Short mmCIF file of C-alpha atoms in Angstrom, two decimals:
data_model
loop_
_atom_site.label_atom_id
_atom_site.label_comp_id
_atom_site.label_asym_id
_atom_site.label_seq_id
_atom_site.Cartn_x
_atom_site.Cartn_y
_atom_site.Cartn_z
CA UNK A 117 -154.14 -136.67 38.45
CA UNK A 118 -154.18 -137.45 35.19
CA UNK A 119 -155.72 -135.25 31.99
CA UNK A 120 -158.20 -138.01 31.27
CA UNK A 121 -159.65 -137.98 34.88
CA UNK A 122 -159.96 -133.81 35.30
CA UNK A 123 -162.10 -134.06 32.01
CA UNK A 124 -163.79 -137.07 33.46
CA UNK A 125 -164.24 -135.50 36.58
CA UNK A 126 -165.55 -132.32 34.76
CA UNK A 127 -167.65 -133.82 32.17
CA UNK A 128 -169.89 -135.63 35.66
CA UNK A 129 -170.29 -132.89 37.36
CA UNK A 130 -171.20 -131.17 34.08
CA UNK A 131 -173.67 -133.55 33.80
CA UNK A 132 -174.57 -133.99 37.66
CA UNK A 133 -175.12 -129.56 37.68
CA UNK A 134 -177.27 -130.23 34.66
CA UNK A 135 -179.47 -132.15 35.87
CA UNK A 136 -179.80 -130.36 39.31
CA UNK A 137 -181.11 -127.50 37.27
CA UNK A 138 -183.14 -129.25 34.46
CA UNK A 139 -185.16 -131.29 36.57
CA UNK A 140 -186.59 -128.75 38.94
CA UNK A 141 -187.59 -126.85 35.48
CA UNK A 142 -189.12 -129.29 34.54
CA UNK A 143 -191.40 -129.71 37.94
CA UNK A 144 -191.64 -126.26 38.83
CA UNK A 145 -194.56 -125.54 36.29
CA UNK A 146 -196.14 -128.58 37.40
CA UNK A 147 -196.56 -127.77 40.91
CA UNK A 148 -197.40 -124.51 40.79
CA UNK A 149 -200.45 -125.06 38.46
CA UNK A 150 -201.07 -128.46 40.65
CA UNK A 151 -200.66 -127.21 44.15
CA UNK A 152 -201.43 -123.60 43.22
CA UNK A 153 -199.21 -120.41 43.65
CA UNK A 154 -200.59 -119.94 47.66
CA UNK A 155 -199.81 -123.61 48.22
CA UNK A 156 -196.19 -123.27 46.39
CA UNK A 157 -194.85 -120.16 48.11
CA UNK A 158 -196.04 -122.19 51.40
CA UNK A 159 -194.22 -124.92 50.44
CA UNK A 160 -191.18 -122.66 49.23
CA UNK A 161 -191.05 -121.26 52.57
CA UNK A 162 -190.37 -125.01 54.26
CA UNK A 163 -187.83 -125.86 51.47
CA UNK A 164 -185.90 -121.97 52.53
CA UNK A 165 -185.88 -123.17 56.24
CA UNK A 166 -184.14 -126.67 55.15
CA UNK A 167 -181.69 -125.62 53.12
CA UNK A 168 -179.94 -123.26 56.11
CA UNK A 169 -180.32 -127.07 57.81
CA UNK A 170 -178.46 -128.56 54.81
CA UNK A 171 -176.00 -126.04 55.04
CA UNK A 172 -175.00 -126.28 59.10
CA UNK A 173 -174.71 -130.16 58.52
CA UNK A 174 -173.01 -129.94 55.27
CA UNK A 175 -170.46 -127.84 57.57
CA UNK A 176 -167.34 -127.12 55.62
CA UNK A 177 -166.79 -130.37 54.61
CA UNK A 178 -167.93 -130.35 51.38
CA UNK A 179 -164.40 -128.67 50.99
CA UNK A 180 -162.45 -129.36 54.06
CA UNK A 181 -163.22 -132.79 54.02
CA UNK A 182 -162.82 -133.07 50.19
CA UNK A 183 -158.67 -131.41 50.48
CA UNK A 184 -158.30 -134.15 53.61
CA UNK A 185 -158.92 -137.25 51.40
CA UNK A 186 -157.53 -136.34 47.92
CA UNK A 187 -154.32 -135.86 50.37
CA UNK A 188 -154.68 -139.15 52.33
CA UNK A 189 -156.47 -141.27 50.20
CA UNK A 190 -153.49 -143.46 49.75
CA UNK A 191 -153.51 -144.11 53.96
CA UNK A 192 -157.11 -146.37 54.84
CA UNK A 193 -156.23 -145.41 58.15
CA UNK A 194 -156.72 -142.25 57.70
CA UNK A 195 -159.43 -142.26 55.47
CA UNK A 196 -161.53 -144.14 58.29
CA UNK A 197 -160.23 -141.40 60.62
CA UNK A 198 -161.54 -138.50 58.74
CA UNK A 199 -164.91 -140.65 57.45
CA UNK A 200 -165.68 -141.30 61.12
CA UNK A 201 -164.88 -137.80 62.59
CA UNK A 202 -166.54 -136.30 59.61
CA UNK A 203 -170.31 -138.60 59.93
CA UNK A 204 -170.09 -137.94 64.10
CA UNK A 205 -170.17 -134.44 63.55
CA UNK A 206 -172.93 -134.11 60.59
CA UNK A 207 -174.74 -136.64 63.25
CA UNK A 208 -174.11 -134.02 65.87
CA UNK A 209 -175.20 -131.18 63.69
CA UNK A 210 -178.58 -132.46 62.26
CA UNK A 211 -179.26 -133.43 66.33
CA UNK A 212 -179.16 -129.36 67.15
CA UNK A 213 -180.81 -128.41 63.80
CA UNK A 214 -183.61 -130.75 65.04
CA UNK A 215 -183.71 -128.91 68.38
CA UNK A 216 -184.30 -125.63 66.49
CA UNK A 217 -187.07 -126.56 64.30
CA UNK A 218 -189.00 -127.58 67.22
CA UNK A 219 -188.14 -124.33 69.07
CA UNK A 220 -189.59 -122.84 65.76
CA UNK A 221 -192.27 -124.77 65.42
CA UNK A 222 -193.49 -123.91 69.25
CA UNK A 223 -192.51 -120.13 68.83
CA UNK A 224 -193.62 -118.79 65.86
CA UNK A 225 -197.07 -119.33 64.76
CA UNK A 226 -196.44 -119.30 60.64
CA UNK A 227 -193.52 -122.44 61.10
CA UNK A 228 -196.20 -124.04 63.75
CA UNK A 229 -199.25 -123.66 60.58
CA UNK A 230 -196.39 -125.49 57.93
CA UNK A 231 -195.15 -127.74 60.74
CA UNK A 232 -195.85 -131.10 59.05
CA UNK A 233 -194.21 -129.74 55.66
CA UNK A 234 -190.95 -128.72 58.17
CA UNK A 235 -190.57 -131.88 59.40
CA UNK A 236 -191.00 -133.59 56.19
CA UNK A 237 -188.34 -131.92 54.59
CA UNK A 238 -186.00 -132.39 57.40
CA UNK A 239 -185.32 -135.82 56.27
CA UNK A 240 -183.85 -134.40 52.85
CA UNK A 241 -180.76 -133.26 55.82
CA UNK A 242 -180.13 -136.91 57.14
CA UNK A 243 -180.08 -138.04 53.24
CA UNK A 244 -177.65 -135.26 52.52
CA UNK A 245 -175.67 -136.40 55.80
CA UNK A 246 -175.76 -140.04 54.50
CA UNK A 247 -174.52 -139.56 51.21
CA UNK A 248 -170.72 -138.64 51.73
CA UNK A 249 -170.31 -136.83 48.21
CA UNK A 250 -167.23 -134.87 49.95
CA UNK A 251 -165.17 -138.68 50.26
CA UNK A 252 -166.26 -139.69 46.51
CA UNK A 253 -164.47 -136.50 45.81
CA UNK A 254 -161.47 -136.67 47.48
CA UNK A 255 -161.27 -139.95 46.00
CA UNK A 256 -161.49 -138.23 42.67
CA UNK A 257 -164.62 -140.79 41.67
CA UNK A 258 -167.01 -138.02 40.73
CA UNK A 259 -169.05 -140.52 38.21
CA UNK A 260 -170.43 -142.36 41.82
CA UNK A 261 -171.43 -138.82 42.67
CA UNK A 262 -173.27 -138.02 39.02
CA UNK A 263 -174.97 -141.12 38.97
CA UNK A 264 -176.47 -141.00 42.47
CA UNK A 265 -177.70 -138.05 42.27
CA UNK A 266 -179.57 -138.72 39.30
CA UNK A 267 -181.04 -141.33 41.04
CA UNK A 268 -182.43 -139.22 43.39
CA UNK A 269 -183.65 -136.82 41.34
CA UNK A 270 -185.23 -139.45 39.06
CA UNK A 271 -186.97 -140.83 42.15
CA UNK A 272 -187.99 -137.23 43.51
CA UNK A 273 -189.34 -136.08 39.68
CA UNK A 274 -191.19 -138.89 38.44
CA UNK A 275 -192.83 -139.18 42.45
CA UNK A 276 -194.25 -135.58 41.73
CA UNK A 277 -195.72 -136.66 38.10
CA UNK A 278 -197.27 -139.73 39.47
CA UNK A 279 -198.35 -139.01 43.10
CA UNK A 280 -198.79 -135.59 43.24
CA UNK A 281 -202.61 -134.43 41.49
CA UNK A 282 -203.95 -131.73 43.77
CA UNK A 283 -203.52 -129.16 47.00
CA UNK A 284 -203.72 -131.96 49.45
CA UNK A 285 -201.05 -133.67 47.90
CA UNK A 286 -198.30 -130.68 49.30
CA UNK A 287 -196.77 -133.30 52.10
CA UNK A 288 -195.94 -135.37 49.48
CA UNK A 289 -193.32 -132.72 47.83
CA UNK A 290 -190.86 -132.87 50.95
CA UNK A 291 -192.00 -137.07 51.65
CA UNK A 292 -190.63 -137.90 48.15
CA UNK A 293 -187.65 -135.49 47.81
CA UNK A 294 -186.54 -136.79 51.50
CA UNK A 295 -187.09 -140.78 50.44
CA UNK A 296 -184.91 -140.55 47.22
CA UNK A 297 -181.90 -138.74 49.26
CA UNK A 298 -182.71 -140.81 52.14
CA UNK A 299 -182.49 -144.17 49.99
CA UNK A 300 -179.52 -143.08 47.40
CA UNK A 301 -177.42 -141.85 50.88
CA UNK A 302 -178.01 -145.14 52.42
CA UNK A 303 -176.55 -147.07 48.60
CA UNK A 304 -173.86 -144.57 49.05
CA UNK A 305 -173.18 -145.54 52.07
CA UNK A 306 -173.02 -149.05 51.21
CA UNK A 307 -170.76 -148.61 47.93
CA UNK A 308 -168.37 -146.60 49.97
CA UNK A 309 -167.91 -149.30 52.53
CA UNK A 310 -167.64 -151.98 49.70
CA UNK A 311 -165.97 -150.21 47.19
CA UNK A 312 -163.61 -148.46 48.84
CA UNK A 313 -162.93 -150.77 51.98
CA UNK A 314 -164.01 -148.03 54.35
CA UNK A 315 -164.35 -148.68 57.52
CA UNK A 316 -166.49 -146.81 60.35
CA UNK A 317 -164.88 -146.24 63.76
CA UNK A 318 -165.37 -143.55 67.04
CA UNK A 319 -163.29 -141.06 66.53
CA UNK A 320 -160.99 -139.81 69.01
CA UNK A 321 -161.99 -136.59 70.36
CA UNK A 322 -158.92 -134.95 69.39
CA UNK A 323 -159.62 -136.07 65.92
CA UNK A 324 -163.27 -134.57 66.22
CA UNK A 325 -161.79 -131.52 67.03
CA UNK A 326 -159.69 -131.04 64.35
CA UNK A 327 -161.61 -131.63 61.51
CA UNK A 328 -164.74 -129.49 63.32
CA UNK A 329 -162.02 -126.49 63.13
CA UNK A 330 -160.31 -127.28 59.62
CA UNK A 331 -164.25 -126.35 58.84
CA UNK A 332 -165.04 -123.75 60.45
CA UNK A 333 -164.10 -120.99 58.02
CA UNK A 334 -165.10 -122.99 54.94
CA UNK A 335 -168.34 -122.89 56.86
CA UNK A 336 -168.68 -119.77 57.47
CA UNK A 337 -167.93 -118.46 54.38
CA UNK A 338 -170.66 -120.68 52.73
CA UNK A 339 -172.90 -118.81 55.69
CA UNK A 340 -172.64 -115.92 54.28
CA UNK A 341 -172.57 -116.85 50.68
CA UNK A 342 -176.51 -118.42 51.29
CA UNK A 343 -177.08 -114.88 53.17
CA UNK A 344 -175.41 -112.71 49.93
CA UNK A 345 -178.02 -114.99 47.94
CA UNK A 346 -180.85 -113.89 49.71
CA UNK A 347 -180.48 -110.49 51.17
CA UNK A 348 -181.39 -108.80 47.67
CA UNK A 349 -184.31 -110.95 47.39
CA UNK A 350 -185.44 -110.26 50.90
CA UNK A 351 -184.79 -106.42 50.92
CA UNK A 352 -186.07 -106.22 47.41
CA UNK A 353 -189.34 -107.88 48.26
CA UNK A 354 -189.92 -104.24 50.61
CA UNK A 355 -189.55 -102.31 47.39
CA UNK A 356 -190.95 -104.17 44.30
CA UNK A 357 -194.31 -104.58 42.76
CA UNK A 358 -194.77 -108.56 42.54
CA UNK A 359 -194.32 -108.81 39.00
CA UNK A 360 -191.15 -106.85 38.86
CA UNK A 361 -189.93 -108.70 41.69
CA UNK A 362 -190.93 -112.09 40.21
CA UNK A 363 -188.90 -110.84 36.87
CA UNK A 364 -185.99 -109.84 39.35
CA UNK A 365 -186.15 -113.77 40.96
CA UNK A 366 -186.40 -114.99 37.33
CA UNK A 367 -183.05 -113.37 36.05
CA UNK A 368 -181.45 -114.00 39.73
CA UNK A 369 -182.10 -117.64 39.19
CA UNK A 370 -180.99 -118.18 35.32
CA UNK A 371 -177.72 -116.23 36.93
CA UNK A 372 -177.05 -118.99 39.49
CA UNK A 373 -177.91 -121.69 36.57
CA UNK A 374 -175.42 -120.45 34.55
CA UNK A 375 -172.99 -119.81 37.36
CA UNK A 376 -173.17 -123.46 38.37
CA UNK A 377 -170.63 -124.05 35.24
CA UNK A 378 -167.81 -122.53 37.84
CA UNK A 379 -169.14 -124.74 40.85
CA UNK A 380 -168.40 -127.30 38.15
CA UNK A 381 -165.11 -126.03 37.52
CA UNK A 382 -164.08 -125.65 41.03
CA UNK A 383 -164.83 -128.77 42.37
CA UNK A 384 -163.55 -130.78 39.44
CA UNK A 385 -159.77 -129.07 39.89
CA UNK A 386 -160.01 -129.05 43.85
CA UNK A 387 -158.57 -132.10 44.95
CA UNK A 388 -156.03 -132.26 42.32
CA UNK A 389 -155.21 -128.70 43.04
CA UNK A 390 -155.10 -129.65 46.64
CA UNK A 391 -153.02 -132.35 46.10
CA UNK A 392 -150.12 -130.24 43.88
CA UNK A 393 -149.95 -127.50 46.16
CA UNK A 394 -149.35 -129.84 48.97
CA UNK A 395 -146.34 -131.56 46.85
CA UNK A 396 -145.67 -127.99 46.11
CA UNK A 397 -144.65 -126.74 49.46
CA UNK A 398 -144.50 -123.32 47.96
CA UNK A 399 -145.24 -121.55 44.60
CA UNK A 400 -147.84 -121.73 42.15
CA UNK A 401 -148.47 -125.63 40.78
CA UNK A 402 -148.89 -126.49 37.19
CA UNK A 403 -152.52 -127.52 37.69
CA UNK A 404 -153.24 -123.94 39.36
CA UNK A 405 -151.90 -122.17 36.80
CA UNK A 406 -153.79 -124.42 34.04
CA UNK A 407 -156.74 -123.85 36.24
CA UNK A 408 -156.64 -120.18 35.52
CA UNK A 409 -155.91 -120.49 32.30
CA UNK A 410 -159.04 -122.18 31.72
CA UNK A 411 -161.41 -120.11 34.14
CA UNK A 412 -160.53 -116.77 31.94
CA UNK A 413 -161.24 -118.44 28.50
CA UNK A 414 -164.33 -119.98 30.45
CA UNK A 415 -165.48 -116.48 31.88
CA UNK A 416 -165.19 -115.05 28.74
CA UNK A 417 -167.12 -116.84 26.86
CA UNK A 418 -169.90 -117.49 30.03
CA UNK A 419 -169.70 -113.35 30.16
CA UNK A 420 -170.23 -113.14 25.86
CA UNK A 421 -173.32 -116.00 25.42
CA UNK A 422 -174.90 -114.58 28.50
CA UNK A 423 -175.05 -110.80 27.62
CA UNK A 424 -175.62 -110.84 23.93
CA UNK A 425 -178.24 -114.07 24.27
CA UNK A 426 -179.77 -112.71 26.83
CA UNK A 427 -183.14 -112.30 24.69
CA UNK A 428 -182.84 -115.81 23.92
CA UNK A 429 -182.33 -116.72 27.22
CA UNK A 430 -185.16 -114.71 28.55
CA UNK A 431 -187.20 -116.76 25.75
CA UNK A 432 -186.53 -120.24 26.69
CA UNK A 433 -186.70 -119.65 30.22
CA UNK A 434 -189.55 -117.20 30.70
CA UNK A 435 -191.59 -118.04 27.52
CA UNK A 436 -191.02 -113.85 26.62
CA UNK A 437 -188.51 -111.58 26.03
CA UNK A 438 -189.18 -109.18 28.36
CA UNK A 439 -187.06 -105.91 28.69
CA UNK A 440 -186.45 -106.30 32.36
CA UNK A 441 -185.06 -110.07 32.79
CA UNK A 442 -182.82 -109.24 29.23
CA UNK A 443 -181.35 -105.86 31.50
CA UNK A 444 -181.11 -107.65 34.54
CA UNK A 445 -178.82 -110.76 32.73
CA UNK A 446 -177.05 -108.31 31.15
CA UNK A 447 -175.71 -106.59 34.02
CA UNK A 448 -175.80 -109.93 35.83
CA UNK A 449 -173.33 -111.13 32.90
CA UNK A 450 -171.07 -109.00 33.99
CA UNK A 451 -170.51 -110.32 37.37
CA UNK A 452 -170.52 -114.10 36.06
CA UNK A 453 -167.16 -113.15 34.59
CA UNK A 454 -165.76 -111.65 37.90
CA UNK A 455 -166.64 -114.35 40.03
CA UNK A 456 -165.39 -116.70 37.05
CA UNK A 457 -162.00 -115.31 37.37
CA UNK A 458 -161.57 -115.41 40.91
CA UNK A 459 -161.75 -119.73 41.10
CA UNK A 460 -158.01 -119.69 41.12
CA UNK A 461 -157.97 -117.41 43.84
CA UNK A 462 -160.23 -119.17 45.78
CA UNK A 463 -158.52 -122.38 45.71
CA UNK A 464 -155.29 -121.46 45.99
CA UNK A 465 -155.94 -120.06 49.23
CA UNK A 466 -158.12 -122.67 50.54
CA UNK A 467 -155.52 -125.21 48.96
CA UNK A 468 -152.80 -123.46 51.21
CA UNK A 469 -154.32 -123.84 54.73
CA UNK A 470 -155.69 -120.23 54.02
CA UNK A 471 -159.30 -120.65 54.28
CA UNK A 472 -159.98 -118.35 57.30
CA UNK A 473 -158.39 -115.08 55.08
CA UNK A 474 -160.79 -116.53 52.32
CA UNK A 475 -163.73 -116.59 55.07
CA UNK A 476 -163.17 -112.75 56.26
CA UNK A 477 -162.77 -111.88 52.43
CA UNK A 478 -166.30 -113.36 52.07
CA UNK A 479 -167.79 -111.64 55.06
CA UNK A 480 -166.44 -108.37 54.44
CA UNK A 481 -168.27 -108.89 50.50
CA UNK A 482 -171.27 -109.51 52.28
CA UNK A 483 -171.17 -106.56 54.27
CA UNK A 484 -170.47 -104.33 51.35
CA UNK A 485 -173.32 -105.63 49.31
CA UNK A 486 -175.90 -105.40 52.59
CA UNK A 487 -174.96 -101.97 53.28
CA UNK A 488 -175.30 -100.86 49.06
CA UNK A 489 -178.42 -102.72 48.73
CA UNK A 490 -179.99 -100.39 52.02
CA UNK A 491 -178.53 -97.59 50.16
CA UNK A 492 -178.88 -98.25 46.78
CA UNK A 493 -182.64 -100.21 46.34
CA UNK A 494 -185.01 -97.41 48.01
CA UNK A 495 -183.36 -95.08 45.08
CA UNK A 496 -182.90 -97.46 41.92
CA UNK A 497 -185.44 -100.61 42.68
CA UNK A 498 -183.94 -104.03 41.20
CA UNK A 499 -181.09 -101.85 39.70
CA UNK A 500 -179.65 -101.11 43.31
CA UNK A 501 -179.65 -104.25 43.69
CA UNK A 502 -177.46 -105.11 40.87
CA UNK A 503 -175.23 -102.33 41.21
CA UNK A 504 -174.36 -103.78 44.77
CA UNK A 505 -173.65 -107.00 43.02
CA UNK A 506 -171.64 -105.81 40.65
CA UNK A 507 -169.36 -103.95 43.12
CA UNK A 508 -169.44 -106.71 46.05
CA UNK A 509 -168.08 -108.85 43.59
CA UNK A 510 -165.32 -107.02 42.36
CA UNK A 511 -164.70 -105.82 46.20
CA UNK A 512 -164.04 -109.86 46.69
CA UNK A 513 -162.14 -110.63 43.65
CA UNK A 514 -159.68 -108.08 43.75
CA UNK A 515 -159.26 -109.21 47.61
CA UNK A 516 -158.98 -112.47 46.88
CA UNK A 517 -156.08 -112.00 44.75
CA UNK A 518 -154.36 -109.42 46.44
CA UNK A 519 -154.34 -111.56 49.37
CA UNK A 520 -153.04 -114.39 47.17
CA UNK A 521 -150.45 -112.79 45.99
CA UNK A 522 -149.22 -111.69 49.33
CA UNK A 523 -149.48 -115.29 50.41
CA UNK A 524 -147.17 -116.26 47.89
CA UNK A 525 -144.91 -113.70 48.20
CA UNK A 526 -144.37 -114.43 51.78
CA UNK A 527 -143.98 -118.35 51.20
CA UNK A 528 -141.31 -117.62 48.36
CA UNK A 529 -138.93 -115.50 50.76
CA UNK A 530 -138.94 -117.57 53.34
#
């Protein structure tokens, strides 16, 4: 892969992560003074419940799939193998989720009230399952990626301006984000068949098999990476006034904005770093090492803009500087530069067949940071909560790259 396509790559998904965060900003004001706060957390509460949906469908793929076409992309045969194995299973997967919203639904009487809002933003999972974004990455086409995605935003934000003028109008939120995935997955769809010559075929089970357990840790570990998102909120909520808890969501979710520039990072370098450690055979590849190179100059100066802007931050986001968003980005600054500096890690273990050591890294994090924040919130409020970031994070780092370096110690004696 050349120079000219990692920036490429890296400048889309730049863009694409942009624009995932920009436009919600821009209709989150709207529809809380439309819909009204009551109406917003209700419809909050149906968009929570679809996004663990998202993520049992999205499986591992979004990685495991991703390493198996950057390495076969060169074999249509095999491409058609893993497209077809992959889109039976995500079939499969949104068929069970289904069966558990209606067990919801029928069992607990606050999903049965928000039913109609549940089932209208369970289409946003068959539009995620139609639109293949882990193939146009293995393919190393990100730009098909960027541009689709805008689409569907585009289609989801300017619905909300135009449709949406009152209370009643809540259904409409999940209707319009589930028709623009729903529509752009189906293009996709169509592209990938035309542009790329793919082909959809039944699987062989063997084949189904396979790819369902090349997934399985990748999956997992993203299970417990939506689970370390939300525990502190979740606990917190116990413990917190609602404006300090508000401020404590506010800096938690300018944190995962800013964090989104290593999700860029990551996925841009993936399938080439995929590729050159399969080439590689054993050692450390020249992309992996530029990789890290890049994710410590990158940390550094995520960690620097975030702590000493924090003020500024607080301004443009919040519309105040107020004392306890600045604190909480500061220490929250902290641990953008730890997990910044583990990306290497990360992929060189997944890279390296390695992704259930990277899974039971993740899960033991998780642990850590559930057990501090029982300990450490009753005592210190939102700062518990941040001190059990701060260590879970450096728990996983440091694990990550001792385990790494083991790895590669091993594969160099033998």
């Amino acid at each position: 892969m050349g120079k000219e396509s990692i920036v490429s790559n890296i400048f889309n998904l730049l863009l694409l992560q942009g624009i995932n965060y920009i436009m919600p900003l821009v209709t989150f004001p709207y529809l809380v003074r439309v819909l009204g706060v009551d109406q917003y957390g209700i419809l909050s509460l149906s968009l929570a419940v679809t996004s663990y949906f998202v993520l049992i469908t999205d499986y591992g793929f979004n990685l495991s799939a991703t390493r198996q076409i950057s390495i076969h992309r060169d074999n249509p045969q095999k491409v058609n193998e893993i497209f077809g194995s992959v889109l039976i299973i995500k079939l499969v997967l949104m068929l069970g989720c289904f069966f558990i919203l209606i067990g919801l639904v029928f069992t607990f009487e606050k999903f049965n009230q928000i039913q109609d809002l549940l089932f209208l933003s369970f289409g946003m999972v068959f539009g995620q399952i139609l639109f293949p974004i882990w193939l146009f990455q293995g393919m190393e086409k990100m730009k098909y990626i960027t541009y689709l995605s805008v689409l569907a935003k585009l289609i989801f934000t300017l619905g909300i301006f135009i449709f949406v003028k009152g209370e009643s109008d809540i259904w409409l939120v999940p209707f319009l984000n589930s028709i623009g995935l729903i529509l752009v997955g189906a293009f996709s769809l169509i592209l990938v068949i035309r542009q790329f010559g793919v082909k959809f075929h039944i699987p062989e089970r063997d084949s189904v098999s396979y790819y369902l357990k090349d997934g399985w840790n990748i999956f997992t570990s993203n299970l417990a990476i939506l689970g370390y998102k939300n525990n502190s909120m979740l606990i917190l909520a116990f413990y917190l006034d609602p404006i300090n808890l508000g401020f404590y969501s506010i800096g938690k979710k300018i944190f995962e904005a800013i964090n989104g520039l290593n999700v860029v990072l990551s996925q841009a370098f993936f399938p080439s770093v995929s590729k050159a450690q399969d080439q590689k055979k054993s050692g450390i590849s020249e992309t992996l090492k530029n990789l890290f190179t890049l994710s410590v100059f990158l940390s550094i100066g995520i960690f620097l803009s975030t702590f000493f802007f924090s003020d500024f931050i607080s301004l443009i986001v919040s519309g105040s500087k107020e004392a306890v968003i600045i604190e909480i980005l500061q220490f929250l600054a902290i641990a953008l530069f730890i997990i910044g500096i583990n990306v290497p890690a990360v992929q060189y273990l997944l890279s390296t067949g390695n992704s259930k050591k990277f899974s039971i890294i993740v899960w033991i994090g998780v642990g850590v940071d559930l057990v501090l924040l029982f300990l450490l919130v009753p005592k210190f409020d939102y700062k518990g909560a941040l001190y059990a970031t701060l260590v879970s994070e450096t728990l996983i780092t440091l694990s990550l790259y001792y385990t790494s370096y083991s790895i590669l110690k091993t594969t160099q004696n033998v």
